[in-house]
Amino acid sequence: DVKVTQSSRYLVKRTGEKVFLECVQDMDHENMFWYRQDPGLGLRLIYFSYDVKMKEKGDIPEGYSVSREKKERFSLILESASTNQTSMYLCASRNSGSNTEAFFGQGTRLTVV
Amino acid sequence: GDSVTQMEGPVTLSEEAFLTINCTYTATGYPSLFWYVQYPGEGLQLLLKATKADDKGSNKGFEATYRKETTSFHLEKGSVQVSDSAVYFCALGAYNQGGKLIFGQGTELSVKP
């Protein structure tokens, strides 16, 4: 069974902490994505990566950075967590090509207090 | 740029009612179209897809037809069940977007017994 695995289902962090969200896929996909999901706002793309060490900003990159040192792993970093980053974070991976589907992890519910 | 617009929710139906969730898109070229479903507390999973005009995607009693002339991909089900309660996302994939999928804002469906 193909899988995208996020390291935590729930996280509680303090304001100002550096936070790492990890995502691993076992499908050898070129592309990986980080989204955040908030009520009424749908999915918003934070960053995506189309190859190892390659990344592009999405729609809301401010306050976030990413790392992709290996093809299977894509990390989202909150440099200094703030309360407005409390959200559901979803990782996804996908092969290139317009007709391929994306596979999603189960999500990480992050609360910043 | 490319975009997807879904009907706003929440949508509340009684069990066995007919469901339509509208989705329209704007894209250059010939995108592929997808419907994803997100059950409570989970990540997104592919429900169905269509890769060219007039294709019909179907799964679990849900259907959607790729209509190029109206740039639409409406989701339908003849008789909904309580277990269909979820958030539904329409998405498109296009070659000019690289590996990205463009998502609509999601429509929450609640089915009452």
Short mmCIF file of C-alpha atoms in Angstrom, two decimals:
data_model
loop_
_atom_site.label_atom_id
_atom_site.label_comp_id
_atom_site.label_asym_id
_atom_site.label_seq_id
_atom_site.Cartn_x
_atom_site.Cartn_y
_atom_site.Cartn_z
CA ASP A 1 0.00 0.00 0.00
CA VAL A 2 1.45 3.35 -1.04
CA LYS A 3 2.08 5.75 1.77
CA VAL A 4 2.81 9.29 2.77
CA THR A 5 3.63 9.37 6.44
CA GLN A 6 3.75 12.46 8.62
CA SER A 7 5.75 12.16 11.79
CA SER A 8 3.09 13.43 14.21
CA ARG A 9 -0.70 13.56 14.30
CA TYR A 10 -0.79 16.20 17.04
CA LEU A 11 1.80 18.70 18.23
CA VAL A 12 1.70 21.42 20.85
CA LYS A 13 4.50 23.96 20.77
CA ARG A 14 5.26 27.23 22.49
CA THR A 15 5.49 30.60 20.77
CA GLY A 16 9.02 31.23 19.52
CA GLU A 17 10.01 27.56 19.32
CA LYS A 18 11.56 26.13 16.18
CA VAL A 19 9.26 23.41 14.90
CA PHE A 20 10.01 20.59 12.46
CA LEU A 21 7.27 18.70 10.63
CA GLU A 22 8.52 15.62 8.81
CA CYS A 23 7.02 13.82 5.85
CA VAL A 24 8.18 10.62 4.16
CA GLN A 25 6.84 8.96 1.00
CA ASP A 26 7.62 5.50 -0.31
CA MET A 27 6.54 5.94 -3.95
CA ASP A 28 9.68 7.52 -5.42
CA HIS A 29 7.70 10.62 -6.40
CA GLU A 30 9.55 13.65 -7.71
CA ASN A 31 7.18 16.21 -6.26
CA MET A 32 6.33 16.84 -2.63
CA PHE A 33 4.12 19.52 -1.08
CA TRP A 34 3.22 21.14 2.19
CA TYR A 35 -0.24 22.65 2.64
CA ARG A 36 -2.02 24.18 5.54
CA GLN A 37 -5.74 23.79 5.99
CA ASP A 38 -7.87 26.26 7.91
CA PRO A 39 -11.66 26.47 8.22
CA GLY A 40 -13.16 28.47 5.38
CA LEU A 41 -9.82 28.83 3.57
CA GLY A 42 -9.43 25.40 2.01
CA LEU A 43 -5.95 24.14 1.22
CA ARG A 44 -3.19 26.70 0.85
CA LEU A 45 0.17 25.72 -0.59
CA ILE A 46 3.13 26.69 1.57
CA TYR A 47 6.07 25.20 -0.36
CA PHE A 48 6.68 22.46 -2.83
CA SER A 49 9.73 20.60 -4.06
CA TYR A 50 10.16 19.09 -7.53
CA ASP A 51 13.48 17.40 -6.88
CA VAL A 52 16.06 16.83 -4.18
CA LYS A 53 17.35 20.17 -2.85
CA MET A 54 14.93 22.04 -5.15
CA LYS A 55 12.05 24.05 -3.77
CA GLU A 56 9.59 26.71 -4.76
CA LYS A 57 7.45 29.02 -2.71
CA GLY A 58 3.75 28.45 -2.72
CA ASP A 59 1.03 30.91 -1.86
CA ILE A 60 1.87 31.47 1.82
CA PRO A 61 5.59 30.82 2.46
CA GLU A 62 6.12 33.56 5.05
CA GLY A 63 7.31 32.19 8.38
CA TYR A 64 8.16 28.79 6.91
CA SER A 65 11.11 27.09 5.30
CA VAL A 66 11.61 23.60 3.89
CA SER A 67 14.32 21.03 3.40
CA ARG A 68 14.58 18.15 0.99
CA GLU A 69 17.93 16.39 1.32
CA LYS A 70 16.61 12.99 0.18
CA LYS A 71 13.96 12.21 -2.40
CA GLU A 72 11.66 10.48 0.04
CA ARG A 73 11.70 13.11 2.80
CA PHE A 74 10.36 16.65 2.88
CA SER A 75 10.53 18.71 6.04
CA LEU A 76 8.61 21.84 6.93
CA ILE A 77 10.28 24.19 9.40
CA LEU A 78 8.65 26.91 11.42
CA GLU A 79 11.61 29.11 12.32
CA SER A 80 9.86 30.81 15.24
CA ALA A 81 6.39 29.48 15.84
CA SER A 82 3.57 31.95 16.32
CA THR A 83 -0.04 31.46 17.38
CA ASN A 84 -1.29 32.30 13.87
CA GLN A 85 0.49 29.17 12.65
CA THR A 86 -1.89 26.99 14.62
CA SER A 87 -3.40 24.87 11.87
CA MET A 88 -3.71 21.48 10.20
CA TYR A 89 -0.65 20.75 8.04
CA LEU A 90 -0.90 18.29 5.17
CA CYS A 91 1.96 16.76 3.22
CA ALA A 92 1.46 15.29 -0.26
CA SER A 93 3.52 13.70 -2.99
CA ARG A 94 2.92 13.24 -6.70
CA ASN A 95 4.68 12.18 -9.84
CA SER A 96 4.98 14.73 -12.62
CA GLY A 97 2.39 14.70 -15.36
CA SER A 98 -0.97 16.39 -15.42
CA ASN A 99 -3.01 13.19 -14.99
CA THR A 100 -1.28 11.72 -11.96
CA GLU A 101 -2.92 11.79 -8.57
CA ALA A 102 -1.45 13.24 -5.40
CA PHE A 103 -1.20 11.14 -2.25
CA PHE A 104 -1.68 12.78 1.12
CA GLY A 105 -0.48 12.09 4.61
CA GLN A 106 -2.90 11.94 7.51
CA GLY A 107 -2.15 15.49 8.61
CA THR A 108 -0.50 17.11 11.62
CA ARG A 109 -2.65 19.22 13.90
CA LEU A 110 -0.26 21.87 15.27
CA THR A 111 -1.23 24.08 18.17
CA VAL A 112 1.05 26.97 19.11
CA VAL A 113 0.42 28.33 22.60
CA GLY B 1 -3.77 31.84 -14.03
CA ASP B 2 -5.35 28.44 -13.55
CA SER B 3 -8.04 28.24 -10.89
CA VAL B 4 -10.84 26.08 -9.52
CA THR B 5 -14.10 27.34 -8.04
CA GLN B 6 -16.44 25.15 -6.00
CA MET B 7 -19.87 25.82 -4.62
CA GLU B 8 -19.76 27.02 -1.07
CA GLY B 9 -20.83 24.85 1.79
CA PRO B 10 -21.79 23.51 4.10
CA VAL B 11 -24.28 21.35 2.27
CA THR B 12 -26.74 19.45 4.46
CA LEU B 13 -28.80 16.59 3.00
CA SER B 14 -31.00 13.83 4.28
CA GLU B 15 -29.96 10.23 3.70
CA GLU B 16 -30.86 8.96 0.20
CA ALA B 17 -31.04 12.48 -1.25
CA PHE B 18 -29.40 13.40 -4.56
CA LEU B 19 -26.10 15.22 -4.33
CA THR B 20 -24.55 17.74 -6.67
CA ILE B 21 -21.43 19.72 -5.82
CA ASN B 22 -20.55 22.22 -8.53
CA CYS B 23 -17.00 22.73 -9.73
CA THR B 24 -15.82 25.00 -12.53
CA TYR B 25 -12.30 25.68 -13.65
CA THR B 26 -10.15 28.09 -15.61
CA ALA B 27 -7.11 26.67 -17.34
CA THR B 28 -5.05 26.98 -20.48
CA GLY B 29 -4.62 23.80 -22.44
CA TYR B 30 -6.22 20.53 -21.42
CA PRO B 31 -5.96 19.85 -17.69
CA SER B 32 -6.82 16.68 -15.84
CA LEU B 33 -9.55 17.03 -13.21
CA PHE B 34 -9.87 15.36 -9.84
CA TRP B 35 -12.22 15.03 -6.90
CA TYR B 36 -10.71 14.38 -3.50
CA VAL B 37 -12.52 13.52 -0.28
CA GLN B 38 -11.43 14.22 3.29
CA TYR B 39 -13.17 12.30 6.07
CA PRO B 40 -13.07 13.79 9.56
CA GLY B 41 -9.60 13.71 11.09
CA GLU B 42 -7.92 12.33 7.99
CA GLY B 43 -5.90 13.49 5.01
CA LEU B 44 -7.28 13.77 1.48
CA GLN B 45 -7.80 10.74 -0.73
CA LEU B 46 -8.60 10.54 -4.40
CA LEU B 47 -12.27 9.89 -5.12
CA LEU B 48 -12.23 10.01 -8.93
CA LYS B 49 -10.56 11.65 -11.88
CA ALA B 50 -10.97 12.42 -15.58
CA THR B 51 -8.12 13.17 -17.92
CA LYS B 52 -9.81 14.43 -21.10
CA ALA B 53 -12.99 16.06 -22.31
CA ASP B 54 -16.17 13.96 -22.02
CA ASP B 55 -14.48 11.44 -19.73
CA LYS B 56 -16.57 10.32 -16.81
CA GLY B 57 -14.87 9.43 -13.55
CA SER B 58 -16.73 7.24 -11.09
CA ASN B 59 -16.13 5.59 -7.73
CA LYS B 60 -18.26 4.52 -4.73
CA GLY B 61 -21.45 5.68 -6.47
CA PHE B 62 -20.03 9.15 -7.18
CA GLU B 63 -19.68 10.41 -10.74
CA ALA B 64 -18.30 13.47 -12.50
CA THR B 65 -18.07 14.28 -16.21
CA TYR B 66 -15.36 16.47 -17.72
CA ARG B 67 -17.26 19.15 -19.68
CA LYS B 68 -14.88 21.26 -21.71
CA GLU B 69 -17.61 23.41 -23.24
CA THR B 70 -18.80 24.58 -19.80
CA THR B 71 -15.40 24.16 -18.06
CA SER B 72 -17.10 22.12 -15.36
CA PHE B 73 -16.60 18.90 -13.40
CA HIS B 74 -19.63 18.63 -11.13
CA LEU B 75 -19.73 15.82 -8.57
CA GLU B 76 -22.96 13.81 -8.32
CA LYS B 77 -24.33 10.90 -6.33
CA GLY B 78 -27.81 9.50 -6.65
CA SER B 79 -28.38 8.52 -3.02
CA VAL B 80 -26.10 9.77 -0.27
CA GLN B 81 -25.41 7.97 2.99
CA VAL B 82 -24.43 9.24 6.41
CA SER B 83 -20.97 7.80 5.77
CA ASP B 84 -20.53 10.24 2.85
CA SER B 85 -20.28 13.13 5.30
CA ALA B 86 -16.91 14.69 4.53
CA VAL B 87 -15.21 17.62 2.81
CA TYR B 88 -14.94 17.35 -0.97
CA PHE B 89 -12.24 19.12 -3.01
CA CYS B 90 -12.15 19.66 -6.74
CA ALA B 91 -8.68 19.99 -8.28
CA LEU B 92 -6.94 20.35 -11.62
CA GLY B 93 -3.54 19.31 -12.85
CA ALA B 94 -1.96 21.00 -15.86
CA TYR B 95 1.39 20.69 -17.59
CA ASN B 96 2.07 24.40 -17.17
CA GLN B 97 1.80 23.97 -13.39
CA GLY B 98 4.67 21.51 -13.16
CA GLY B 99 3.83 19.01 -10.45
CA LYS B 100 1.26 21.16 -8.66
CA LEU B 101 -2.43 20.48 -8.32
CA ILE B 102 -4.71 23.50 -8.05
CA PHE B 103 -7.46 22.94 -5.46
CA GLY B 104 -10.84 24.50 -4.94
CA GLN B 105 -11.75 25.71 -1.51
CA GLY B 106 -13.61 22.55 -0.51
CA THR B 107 -17.27 21.84 0.16
CA GLU B 108 -18.37 20.33 3.44
CA LEU B 109 -21.17 17.78 3.14
CA SER B 110 -23.24 16.68 6.11
CA VAL B 111 -25.74 13.85 5.64
CA LYS B 112 -28.42 13.40 8.31
CA PRO B 113 -30.20 10.09 8.96
#
